[in-house]
mmCIF file of C-alpha atoms and ligand atoms in Angstrom:
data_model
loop_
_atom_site.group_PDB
_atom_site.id
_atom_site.type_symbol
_atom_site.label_atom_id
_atom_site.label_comp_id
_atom_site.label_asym_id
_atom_site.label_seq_id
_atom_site.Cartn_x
_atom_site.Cartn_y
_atom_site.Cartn_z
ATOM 1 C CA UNK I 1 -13.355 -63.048 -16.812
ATOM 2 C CA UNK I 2 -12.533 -62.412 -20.237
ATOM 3 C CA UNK I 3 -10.781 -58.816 -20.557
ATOM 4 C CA UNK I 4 -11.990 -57.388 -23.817
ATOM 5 C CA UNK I 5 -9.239 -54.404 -25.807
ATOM 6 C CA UNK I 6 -12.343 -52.196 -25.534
ATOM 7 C CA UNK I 7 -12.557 -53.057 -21.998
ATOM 8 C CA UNK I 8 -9.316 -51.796 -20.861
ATOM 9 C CA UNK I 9 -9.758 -48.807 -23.238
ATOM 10 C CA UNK I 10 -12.979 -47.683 -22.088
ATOM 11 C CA UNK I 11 -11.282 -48.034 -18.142
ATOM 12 C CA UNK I 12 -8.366 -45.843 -19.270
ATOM 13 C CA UNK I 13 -11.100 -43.468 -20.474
ATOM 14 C CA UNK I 14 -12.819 -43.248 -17.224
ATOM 15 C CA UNK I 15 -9.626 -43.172 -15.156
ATOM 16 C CA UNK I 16 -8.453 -39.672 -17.146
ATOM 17 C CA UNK I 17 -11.897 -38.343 -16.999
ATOM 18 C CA UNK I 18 -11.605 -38.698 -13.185
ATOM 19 C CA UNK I 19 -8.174 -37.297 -12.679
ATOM 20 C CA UNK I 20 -9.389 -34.356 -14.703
ATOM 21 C CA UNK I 21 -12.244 -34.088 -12.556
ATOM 22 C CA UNK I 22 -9.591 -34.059 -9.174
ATOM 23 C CA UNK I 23 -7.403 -31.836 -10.913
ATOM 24 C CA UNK I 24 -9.268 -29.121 -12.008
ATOM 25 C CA UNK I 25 -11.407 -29.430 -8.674
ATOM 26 C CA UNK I 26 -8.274 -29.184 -6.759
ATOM 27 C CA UNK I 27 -7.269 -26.299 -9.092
ATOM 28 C CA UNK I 28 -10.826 -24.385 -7.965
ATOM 29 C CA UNK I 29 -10.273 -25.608 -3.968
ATOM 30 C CA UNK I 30 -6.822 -23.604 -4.236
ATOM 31 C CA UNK I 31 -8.347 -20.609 -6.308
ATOM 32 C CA UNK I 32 -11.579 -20.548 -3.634
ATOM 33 C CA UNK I 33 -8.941 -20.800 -0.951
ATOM 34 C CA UNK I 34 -6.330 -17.796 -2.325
ATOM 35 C CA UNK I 35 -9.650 -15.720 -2.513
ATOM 36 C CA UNK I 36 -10.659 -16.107 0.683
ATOM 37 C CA UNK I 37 -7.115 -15.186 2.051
ATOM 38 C CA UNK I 38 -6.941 -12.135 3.822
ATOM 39 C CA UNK I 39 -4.570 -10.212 3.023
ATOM 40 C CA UNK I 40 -2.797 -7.147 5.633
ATOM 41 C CA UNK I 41 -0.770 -4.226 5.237
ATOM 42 C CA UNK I 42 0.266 -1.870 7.890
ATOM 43 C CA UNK I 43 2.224 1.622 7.634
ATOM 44 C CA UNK I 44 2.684 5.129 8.340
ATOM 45 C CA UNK I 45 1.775 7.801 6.179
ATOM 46 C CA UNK I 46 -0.156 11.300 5.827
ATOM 47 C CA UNK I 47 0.643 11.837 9.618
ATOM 48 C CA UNK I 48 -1.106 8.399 10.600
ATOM 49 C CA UNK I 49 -1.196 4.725 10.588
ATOM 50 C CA UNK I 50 -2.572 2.618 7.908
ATOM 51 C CA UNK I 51 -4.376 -0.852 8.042
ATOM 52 C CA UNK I 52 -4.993 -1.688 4.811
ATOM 53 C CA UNK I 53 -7.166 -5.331 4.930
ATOM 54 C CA UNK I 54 -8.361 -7.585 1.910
ATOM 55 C CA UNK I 55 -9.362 -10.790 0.432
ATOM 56 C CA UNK I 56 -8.776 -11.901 -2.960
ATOM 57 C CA UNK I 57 -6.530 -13.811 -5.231
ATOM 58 C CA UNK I 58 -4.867 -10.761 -6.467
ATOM 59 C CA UNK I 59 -4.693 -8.817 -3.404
ATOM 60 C CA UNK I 60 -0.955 -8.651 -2.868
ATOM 61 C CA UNK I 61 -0.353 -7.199 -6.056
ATOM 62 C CA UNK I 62 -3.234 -4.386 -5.512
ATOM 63 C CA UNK I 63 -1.801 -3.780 -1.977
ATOM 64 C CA UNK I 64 1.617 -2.639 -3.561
ATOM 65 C CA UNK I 65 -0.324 -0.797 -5.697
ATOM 66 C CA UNK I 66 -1.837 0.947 -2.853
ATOM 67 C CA UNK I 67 1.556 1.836 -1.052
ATOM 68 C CA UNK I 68 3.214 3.024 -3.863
ATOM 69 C CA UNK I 69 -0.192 5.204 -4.408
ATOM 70 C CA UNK I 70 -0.723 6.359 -0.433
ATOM 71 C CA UNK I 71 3.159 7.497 -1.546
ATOM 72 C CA UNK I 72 1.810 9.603 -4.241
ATOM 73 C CA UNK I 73 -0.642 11.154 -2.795
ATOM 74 C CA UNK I 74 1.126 12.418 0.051
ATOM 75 C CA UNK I 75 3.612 14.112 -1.881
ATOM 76 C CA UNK I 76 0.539 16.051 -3.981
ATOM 77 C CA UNK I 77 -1.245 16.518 -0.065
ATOM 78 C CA UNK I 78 1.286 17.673 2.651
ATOM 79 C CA UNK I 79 1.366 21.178 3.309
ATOM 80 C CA UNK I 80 4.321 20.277 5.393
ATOM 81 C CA UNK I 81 6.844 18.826 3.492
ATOM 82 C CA UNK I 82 7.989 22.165 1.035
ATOM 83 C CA UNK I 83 8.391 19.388 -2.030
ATOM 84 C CA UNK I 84 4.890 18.432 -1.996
ATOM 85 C CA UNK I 85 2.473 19.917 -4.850
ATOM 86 C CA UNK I 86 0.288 21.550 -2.543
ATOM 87 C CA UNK I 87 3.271 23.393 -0.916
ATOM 88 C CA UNK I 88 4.592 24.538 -4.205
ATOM 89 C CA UNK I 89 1.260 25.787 -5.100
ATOM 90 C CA UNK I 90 0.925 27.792 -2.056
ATOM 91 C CA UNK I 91 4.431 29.223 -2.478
ATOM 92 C CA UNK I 92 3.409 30.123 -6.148
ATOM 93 C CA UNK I 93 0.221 31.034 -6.134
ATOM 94 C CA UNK I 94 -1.240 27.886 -8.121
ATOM 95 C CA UNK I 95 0.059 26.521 -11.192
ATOM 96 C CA UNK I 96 0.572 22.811 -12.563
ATOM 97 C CA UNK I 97 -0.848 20.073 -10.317
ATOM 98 C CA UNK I 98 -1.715 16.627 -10.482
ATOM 99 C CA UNK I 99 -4.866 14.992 -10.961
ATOM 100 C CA UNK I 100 -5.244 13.746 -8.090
ATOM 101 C CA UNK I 101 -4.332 17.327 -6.450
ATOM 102 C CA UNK I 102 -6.699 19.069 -8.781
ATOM 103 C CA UNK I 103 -9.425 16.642 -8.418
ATOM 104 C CA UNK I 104 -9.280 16.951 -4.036
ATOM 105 C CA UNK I 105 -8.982 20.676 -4.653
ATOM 106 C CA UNK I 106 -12.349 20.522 -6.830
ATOM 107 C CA UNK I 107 -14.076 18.509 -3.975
ATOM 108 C CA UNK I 108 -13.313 20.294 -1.463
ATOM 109 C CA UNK I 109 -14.465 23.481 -3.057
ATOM 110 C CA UNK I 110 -18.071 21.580 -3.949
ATOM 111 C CA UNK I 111 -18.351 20.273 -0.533
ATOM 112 C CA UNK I 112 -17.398 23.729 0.503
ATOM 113 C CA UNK I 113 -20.240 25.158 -1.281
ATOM 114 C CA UNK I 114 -23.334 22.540 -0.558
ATOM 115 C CA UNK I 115 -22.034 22.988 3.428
ATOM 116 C CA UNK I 116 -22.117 27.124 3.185
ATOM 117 C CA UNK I 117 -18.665 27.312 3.376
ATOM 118 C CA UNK I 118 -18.319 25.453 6.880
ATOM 119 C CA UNK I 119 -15.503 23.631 5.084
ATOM 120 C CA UNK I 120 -13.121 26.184 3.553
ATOM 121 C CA UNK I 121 -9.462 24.812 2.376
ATOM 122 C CA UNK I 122 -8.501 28.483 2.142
ATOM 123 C CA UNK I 123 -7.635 28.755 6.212
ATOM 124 C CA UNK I 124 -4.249 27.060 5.918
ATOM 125 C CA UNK I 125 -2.464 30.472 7.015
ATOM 126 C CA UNK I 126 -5.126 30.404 9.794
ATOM 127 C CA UNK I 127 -4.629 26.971 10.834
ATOM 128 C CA UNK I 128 -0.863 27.673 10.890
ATOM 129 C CA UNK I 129 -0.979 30.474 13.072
ATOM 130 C CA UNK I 130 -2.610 28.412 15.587
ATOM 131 C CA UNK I 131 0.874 25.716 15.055
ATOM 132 C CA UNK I 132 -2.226 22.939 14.255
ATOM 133 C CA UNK I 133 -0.442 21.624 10.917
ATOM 134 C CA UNK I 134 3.282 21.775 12.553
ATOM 135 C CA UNK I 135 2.490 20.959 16.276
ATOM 136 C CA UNK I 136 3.857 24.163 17.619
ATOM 137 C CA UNK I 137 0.881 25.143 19.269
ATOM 138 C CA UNK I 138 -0.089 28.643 20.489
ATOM 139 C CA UNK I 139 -2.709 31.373 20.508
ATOM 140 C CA UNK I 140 -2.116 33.955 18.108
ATOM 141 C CA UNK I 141 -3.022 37.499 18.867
ATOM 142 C CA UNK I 142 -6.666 38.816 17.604
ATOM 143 C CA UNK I 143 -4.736 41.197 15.164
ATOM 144 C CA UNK I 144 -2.744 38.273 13.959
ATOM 145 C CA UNK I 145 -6.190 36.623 13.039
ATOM 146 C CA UNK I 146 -7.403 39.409 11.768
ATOM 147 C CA UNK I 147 -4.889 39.938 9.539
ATOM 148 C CA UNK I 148 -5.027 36.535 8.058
ATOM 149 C CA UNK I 149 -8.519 36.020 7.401
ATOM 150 C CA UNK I 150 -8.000 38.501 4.689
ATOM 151 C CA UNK I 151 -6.304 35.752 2.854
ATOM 152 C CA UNK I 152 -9.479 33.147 3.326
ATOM 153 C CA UNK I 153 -11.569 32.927 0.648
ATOM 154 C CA UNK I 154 -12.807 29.840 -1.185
ATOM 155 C CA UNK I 155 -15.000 31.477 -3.719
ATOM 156 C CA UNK I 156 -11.092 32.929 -4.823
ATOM 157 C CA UNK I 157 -9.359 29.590 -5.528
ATOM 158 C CA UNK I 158 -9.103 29.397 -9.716
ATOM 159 C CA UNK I 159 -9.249 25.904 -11.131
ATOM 160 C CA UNK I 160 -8.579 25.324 -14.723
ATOM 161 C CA UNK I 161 -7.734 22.289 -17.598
ATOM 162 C CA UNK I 162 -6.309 23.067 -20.673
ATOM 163 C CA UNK I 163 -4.982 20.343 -23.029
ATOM 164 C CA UNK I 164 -5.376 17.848 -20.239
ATOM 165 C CA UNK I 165 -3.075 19.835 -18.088
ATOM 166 C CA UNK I 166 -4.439 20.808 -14.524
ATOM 167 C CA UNK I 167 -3.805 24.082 -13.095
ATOM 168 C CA UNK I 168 -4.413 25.786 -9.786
ATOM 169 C CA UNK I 169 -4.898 29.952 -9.265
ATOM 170 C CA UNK I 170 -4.356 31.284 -5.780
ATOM 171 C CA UNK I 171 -4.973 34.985 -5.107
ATOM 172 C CA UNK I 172 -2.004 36.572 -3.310
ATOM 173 C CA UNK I 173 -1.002 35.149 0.352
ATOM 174 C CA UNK I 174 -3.752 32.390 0.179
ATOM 175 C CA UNK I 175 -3.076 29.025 0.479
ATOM 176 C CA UNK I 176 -4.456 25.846 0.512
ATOM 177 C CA UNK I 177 -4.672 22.837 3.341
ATOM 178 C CA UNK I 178 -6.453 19.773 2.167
ATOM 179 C CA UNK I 179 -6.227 18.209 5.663
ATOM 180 C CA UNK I 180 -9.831 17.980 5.972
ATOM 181 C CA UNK I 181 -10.663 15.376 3.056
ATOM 182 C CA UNK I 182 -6.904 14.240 2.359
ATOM 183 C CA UNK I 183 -7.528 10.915 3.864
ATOM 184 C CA UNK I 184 -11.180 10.322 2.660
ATOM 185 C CA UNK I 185 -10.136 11.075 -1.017
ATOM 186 C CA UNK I 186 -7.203 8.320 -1.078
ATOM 187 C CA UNK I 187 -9.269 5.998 0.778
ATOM 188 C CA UNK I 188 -11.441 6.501 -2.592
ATOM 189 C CA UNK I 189 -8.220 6.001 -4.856
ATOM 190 C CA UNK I 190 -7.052 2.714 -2.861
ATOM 191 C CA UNK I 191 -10.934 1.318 -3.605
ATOM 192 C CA UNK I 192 -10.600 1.946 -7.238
ATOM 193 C CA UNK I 193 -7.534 0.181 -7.681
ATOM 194 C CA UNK I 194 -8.286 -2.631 -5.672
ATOM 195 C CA UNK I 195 -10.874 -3.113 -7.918
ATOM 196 C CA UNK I 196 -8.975 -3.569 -10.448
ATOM 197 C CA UNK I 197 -6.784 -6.878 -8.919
ATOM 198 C CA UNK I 198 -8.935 -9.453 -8.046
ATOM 199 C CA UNK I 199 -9.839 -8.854 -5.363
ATOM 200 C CA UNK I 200 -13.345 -9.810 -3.110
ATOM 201 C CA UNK I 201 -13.387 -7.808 -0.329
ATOM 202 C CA UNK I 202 -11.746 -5.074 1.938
ATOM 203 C CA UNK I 203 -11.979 -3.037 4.657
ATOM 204 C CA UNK I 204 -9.236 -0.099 5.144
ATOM 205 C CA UNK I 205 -8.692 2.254 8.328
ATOM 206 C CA UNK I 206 -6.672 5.092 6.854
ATOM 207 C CA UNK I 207 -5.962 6.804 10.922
ATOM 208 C CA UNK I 208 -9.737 6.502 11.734
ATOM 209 C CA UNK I 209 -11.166 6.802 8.328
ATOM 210 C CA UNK I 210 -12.917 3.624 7.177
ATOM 211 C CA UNK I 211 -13.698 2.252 3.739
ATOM 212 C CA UNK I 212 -15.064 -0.500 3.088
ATOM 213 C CA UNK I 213 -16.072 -2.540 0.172
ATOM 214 C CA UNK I 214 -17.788 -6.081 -1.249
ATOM 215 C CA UNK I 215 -17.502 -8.502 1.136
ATOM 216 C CA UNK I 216 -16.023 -11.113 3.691
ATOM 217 C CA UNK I 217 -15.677 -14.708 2.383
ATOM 218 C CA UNK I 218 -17.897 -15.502 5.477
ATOM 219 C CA UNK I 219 -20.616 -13.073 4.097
ATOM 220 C CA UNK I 220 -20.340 -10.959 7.130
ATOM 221 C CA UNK I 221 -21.114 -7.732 7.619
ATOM 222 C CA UNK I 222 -18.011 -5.682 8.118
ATOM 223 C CA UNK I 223 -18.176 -4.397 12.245
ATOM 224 C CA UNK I 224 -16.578 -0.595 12.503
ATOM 225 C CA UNK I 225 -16.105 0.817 15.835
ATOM 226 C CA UNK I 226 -17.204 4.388 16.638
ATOM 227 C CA UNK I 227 -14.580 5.940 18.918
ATOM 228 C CA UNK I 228 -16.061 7.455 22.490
ATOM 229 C CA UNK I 229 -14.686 10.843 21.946
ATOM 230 C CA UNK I 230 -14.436 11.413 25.872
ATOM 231 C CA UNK I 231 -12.172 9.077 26.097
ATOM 232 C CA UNK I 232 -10.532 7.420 22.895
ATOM 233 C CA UNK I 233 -9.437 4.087 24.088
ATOM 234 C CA UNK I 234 -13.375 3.443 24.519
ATOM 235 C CA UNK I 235 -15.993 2.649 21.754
ATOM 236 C CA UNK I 236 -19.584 4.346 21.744
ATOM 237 C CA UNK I 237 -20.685 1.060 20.048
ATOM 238 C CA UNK I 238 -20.113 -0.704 16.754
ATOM 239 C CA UNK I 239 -21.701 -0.393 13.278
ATOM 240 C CA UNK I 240 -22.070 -3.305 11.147
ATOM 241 C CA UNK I 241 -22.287 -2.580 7.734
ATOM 242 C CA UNK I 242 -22.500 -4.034 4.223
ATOM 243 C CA UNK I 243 -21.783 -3.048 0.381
ATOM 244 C CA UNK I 244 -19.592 -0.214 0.168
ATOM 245 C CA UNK I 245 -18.867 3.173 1.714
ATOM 246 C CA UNK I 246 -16.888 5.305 4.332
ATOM 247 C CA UNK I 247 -16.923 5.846 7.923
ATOM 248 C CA UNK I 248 -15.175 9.306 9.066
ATOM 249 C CA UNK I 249 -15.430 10.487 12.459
ATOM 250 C CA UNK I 250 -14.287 14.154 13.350
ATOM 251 C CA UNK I 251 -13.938 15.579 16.451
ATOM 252 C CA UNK I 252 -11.958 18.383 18.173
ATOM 253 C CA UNK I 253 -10.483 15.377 20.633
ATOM 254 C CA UNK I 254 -8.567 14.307 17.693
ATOM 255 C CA UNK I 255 -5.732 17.180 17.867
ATOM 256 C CA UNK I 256 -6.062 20.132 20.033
ATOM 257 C CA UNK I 257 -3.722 21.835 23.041
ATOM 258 C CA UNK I 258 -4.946 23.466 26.323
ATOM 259 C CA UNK I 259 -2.918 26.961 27.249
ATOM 260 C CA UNK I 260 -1.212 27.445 30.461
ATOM 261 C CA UNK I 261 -4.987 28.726 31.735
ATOM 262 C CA UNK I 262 -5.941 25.289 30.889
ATOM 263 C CA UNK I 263 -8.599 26.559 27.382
ATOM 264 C CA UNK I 264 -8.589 23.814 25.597
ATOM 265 C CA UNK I 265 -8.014 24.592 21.492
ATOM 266 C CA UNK I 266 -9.126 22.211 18.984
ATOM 267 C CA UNK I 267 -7.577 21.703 15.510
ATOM 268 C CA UNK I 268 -11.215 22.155 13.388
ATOM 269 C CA UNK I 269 -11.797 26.059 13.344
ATOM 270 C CA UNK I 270 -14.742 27.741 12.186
ATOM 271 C CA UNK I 271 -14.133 29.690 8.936
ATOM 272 C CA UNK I 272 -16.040 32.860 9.968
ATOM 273 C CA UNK I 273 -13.832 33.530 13.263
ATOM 274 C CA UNK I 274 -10.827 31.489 12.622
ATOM 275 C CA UNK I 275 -10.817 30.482 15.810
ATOM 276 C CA UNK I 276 -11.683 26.650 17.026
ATOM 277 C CA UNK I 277 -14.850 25.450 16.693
ATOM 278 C CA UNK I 278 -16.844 26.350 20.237
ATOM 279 C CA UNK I 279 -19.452 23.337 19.128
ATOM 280 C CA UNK I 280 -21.888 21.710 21.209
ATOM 281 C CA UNK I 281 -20.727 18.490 19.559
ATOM 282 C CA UNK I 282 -17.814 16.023 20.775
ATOM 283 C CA UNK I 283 -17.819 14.348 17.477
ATOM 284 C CA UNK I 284 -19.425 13.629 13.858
ATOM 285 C CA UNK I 285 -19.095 10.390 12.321
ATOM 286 C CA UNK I 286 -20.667 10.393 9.057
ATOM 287 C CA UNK I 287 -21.405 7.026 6.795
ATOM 288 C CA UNK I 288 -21.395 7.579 3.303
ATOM 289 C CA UNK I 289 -21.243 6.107 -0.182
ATOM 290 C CA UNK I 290 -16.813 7.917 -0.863
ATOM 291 C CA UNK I 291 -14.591 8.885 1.666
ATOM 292 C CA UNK I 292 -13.762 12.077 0.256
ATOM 293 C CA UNK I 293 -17.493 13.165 0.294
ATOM 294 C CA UNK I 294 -18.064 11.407 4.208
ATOM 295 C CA UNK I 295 -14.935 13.232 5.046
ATOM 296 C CA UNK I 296 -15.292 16.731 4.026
ATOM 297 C CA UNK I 297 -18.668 16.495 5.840
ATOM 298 C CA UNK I 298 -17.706 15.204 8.947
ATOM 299 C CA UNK I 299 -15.615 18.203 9.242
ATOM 300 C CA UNK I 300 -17.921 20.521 7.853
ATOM 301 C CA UNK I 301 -20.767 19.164 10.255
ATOM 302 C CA UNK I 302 -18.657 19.303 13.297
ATOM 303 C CA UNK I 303 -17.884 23.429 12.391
ATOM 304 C CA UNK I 304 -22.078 23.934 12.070
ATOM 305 C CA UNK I 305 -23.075 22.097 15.523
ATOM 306 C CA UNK I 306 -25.515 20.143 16.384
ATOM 307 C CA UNK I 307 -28.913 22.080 15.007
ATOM 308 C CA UNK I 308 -26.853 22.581 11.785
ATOM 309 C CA UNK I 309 -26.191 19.114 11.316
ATOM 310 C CA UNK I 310 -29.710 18.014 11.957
ATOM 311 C CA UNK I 311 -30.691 20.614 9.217
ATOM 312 C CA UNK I 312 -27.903 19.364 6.364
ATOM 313 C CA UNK I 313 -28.964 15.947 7.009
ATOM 314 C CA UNK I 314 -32.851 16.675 6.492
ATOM 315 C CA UNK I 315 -32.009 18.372 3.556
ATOM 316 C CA UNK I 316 -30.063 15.565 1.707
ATOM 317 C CA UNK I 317 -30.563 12.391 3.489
ATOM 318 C CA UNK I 318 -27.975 10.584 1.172
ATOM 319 C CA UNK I 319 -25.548 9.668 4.161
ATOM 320 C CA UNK I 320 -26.044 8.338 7.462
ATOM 321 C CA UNK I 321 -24.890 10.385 10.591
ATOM 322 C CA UNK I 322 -23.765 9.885 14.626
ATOM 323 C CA UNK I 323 -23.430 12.799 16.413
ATOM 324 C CA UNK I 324 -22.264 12.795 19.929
ATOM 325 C CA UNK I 325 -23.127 15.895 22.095
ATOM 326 C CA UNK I 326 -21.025 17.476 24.451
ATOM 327 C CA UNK I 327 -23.447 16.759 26.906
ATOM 328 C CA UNK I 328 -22.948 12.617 26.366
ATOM 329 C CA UNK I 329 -26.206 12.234 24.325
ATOM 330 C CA UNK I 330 -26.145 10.182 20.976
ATOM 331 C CA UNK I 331 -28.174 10.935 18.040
ATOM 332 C CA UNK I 332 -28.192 8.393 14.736
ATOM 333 C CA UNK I 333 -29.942 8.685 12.202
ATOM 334 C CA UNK I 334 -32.923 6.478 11.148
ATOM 335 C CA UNK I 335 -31.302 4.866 8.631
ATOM 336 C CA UNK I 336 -28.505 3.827 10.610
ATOM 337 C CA UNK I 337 -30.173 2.822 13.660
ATOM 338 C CA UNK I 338 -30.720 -0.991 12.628
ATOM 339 C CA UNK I 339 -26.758 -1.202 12.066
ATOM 340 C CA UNK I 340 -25.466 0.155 15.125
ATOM 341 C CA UNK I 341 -25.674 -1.387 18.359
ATOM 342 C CA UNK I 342 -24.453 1.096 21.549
ATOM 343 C CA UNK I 343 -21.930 -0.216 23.514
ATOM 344 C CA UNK I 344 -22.946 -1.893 26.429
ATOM 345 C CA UNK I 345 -21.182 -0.007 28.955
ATOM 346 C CA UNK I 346 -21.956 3.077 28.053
ATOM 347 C CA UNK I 347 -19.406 5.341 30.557
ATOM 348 C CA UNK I 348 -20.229 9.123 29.950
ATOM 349 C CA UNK I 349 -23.060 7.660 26.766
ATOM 350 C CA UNK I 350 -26.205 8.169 28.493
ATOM 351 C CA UNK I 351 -28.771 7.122 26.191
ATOM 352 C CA UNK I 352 -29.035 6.723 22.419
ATOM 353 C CA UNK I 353 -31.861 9.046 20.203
ATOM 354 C CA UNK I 354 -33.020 8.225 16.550
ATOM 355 C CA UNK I 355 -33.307 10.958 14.652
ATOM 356 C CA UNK I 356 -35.574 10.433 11.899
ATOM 357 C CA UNK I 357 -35.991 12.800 8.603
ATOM 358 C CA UNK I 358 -38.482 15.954 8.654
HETATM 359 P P1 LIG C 401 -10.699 16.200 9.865
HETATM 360 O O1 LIG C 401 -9.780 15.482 10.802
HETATM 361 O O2 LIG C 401 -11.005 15.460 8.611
HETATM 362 O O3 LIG C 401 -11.939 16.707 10.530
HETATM 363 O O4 LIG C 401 -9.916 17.474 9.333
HETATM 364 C C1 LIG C 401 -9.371 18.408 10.196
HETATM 365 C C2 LIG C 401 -8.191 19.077 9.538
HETATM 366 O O5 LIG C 401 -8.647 19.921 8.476
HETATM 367 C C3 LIG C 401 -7.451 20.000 10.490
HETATM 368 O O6 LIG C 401 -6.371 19.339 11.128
HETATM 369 C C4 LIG C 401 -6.986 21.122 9.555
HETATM 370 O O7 LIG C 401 -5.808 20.733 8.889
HETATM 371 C C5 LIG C 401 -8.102 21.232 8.553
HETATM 372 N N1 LIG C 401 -9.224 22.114 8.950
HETATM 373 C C6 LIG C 401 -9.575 22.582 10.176
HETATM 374 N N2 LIG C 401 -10.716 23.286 10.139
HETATM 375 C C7 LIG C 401 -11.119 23.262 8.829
HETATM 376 C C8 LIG C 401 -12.244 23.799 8.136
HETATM 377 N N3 LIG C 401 -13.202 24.483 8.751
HETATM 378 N N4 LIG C 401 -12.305 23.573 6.799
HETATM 379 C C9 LIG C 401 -11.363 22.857 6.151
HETATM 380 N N5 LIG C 401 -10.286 22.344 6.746
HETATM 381 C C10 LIG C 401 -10.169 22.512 8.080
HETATM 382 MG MG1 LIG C 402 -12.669 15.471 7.403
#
């Protein structure tokens, strides 16, 4: 066989086109497989544990990101430690915040509103009283109650920007506790900035609250438990959901204390008595498109009860609900229903309703 200049060339030619080919094939393989990585990140903050879970090629980089953030926001959030920005603003009556601070403030407040004040961040002296932010639980007297509601108004908290500087107004003695949607509104932070790395997927418990965004390399949907509140080391059932939103349960089985006559006291109280929430309901769990939004009203639902959830819900139908009664029953809504399968062994669950819209 005669072996031609042109020959050889033309075989060097298709030899580098072909280790190209490997190469940047090999290059994708290795890209494909850093996306589908997961990615985990566990720690303690706000009061709770974090499990902070991703995919993506980027996704270490956005998960210190996200820690040095969850870092940030608890020193705008915690009424307890006195360094925090909420705790200066209560000892000052307002001035210079954060964004972030302002912003949660401003949510709160709407949410406040649309729920007919059911969530009010003005009952922090309340919710002292009653040791529920410091763990030094007891039952203050009716006069001391009394005397504090004085100091809970919503429709009294000023919010102002100037020049791109946020500011905070507090009438005297009131002060704010953003307990309530703390968690759900840096569950919305973390989101946005993972966003910004490259980064697929992720699904985030922030102590109970769930978000949970684009998607598992498999294409699953993402499976989120729903506690049993009568006894928390069970699960009602599991939801299994897609896209992106929040899942935030509330409950008075979360935090609460029983006296030496054995009342039990629960850490969500009702803004017209200041006292703990007598509900009919054991819990709330509400699915919804931000965390801050999901959480406010899973708090908000659990102080108006059962009939007053129903009602919200018919009204606005832009989030899905659970409720569990105190008598065991379980009520999801219509649009949920396909997504969430009851646990199998249902313990104190006795059945499962749908409730459907008007
Ligand atoms: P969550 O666990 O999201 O339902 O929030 C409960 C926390 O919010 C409590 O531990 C209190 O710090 C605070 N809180 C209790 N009752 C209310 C209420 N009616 N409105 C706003 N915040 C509340
Ligand atoms: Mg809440």
């Amino acid at each position: 066989m005669k072996i031609t200049k042109r020959g050889v060339l033309s075989v060097l030619v298709v030899l580098a086109f072909a280790g190209m080919v490997f190469f940047f094939a090999g290059r994708q393989a290795a890209e494909t497989g850093k996306r589908q990585e997961l990615h985990q990140r566990s720690l303690f903050a706000m009061d709770t544990f974090f499990s902070l879970k991703v995919y993506g090629a980027e996704a270490e980089e956005g998960l210190k990101t996200c820690e040095t953030k969850i870092k940030e926001l608890e020193h705008c959030f915690s009424v307890t430690d006195p360094e925090s920005e909420i705790a200066a603003a209560n000892r000052m009556g307002g001035g210079q915040v954060s964004y972030d601070t302002y912003t949660c403030v401003e949510k709160a407040l709407e949410i406040g509103t649309k729920t007919d004040g059911a969530l009010d961040i003005t009952l922090y002296p309340v919710l002292r009283a009653w040791g529920f932010t410091t763990g030094e639980y007891h039952v203050p007297e009716e006069s001391e109650i009394t005397e504090l509601m004085q100091y809970v108004n919503a429709a009294g908290v000023g919010t102002t920007v100037n020049d791109g500087q946020y500011e905070l107004i507090l009438e005297e003695g009131m002060e704010l506790d953003l307990g309530a949607v703390a968690k759900g509104y840096t569950g919305d932070c973390l989101v946005e900035i993972l966003k910004q790395y490259k980064v697929s997927g992720g699904l985030l418990d922030l102590g109970g609250n769930i978000q949970f965004f684009g998607a598992k390399p498999d294409q699953t949907a993402w499976k989120i438990a729903v506690k049993d509140p009568f006894d928390v080391s069970r699960q009602i059932g599991i939801l299994e959901l897609r896209g992106e939103g929040a899942v935030v349960t509330s409950g008075n089985y979360e935090r609460y204390f029983v006296d030496d006559a054995g009342v039990r006291y629960g850490h969500i109280l009702d803004p017209e008595t200041g006292r703990p929430v007598e509900s009919d309901l054991a819990s709330v769990t509400i699915v919804g498109g931000t965390g801050t939004e999901s959480d406010g009203l899973s708090t908000a639902l659990f102080v108006k009860g059962k009939e007053g959830a129903i009602r919200f819900w018919r009204k606005y139908r832009n989030f899905g609900m659970i409720l569990v009664g105190q008598d065991g029953c379980v009520l999801v809504t219509e649009d949920l229903a396909p997504d969430f399968e009851l646990n199998g062994d249902p313990g104190k669950i006795p059945q499962m309703e749908i409730l459907y819209g008007a």
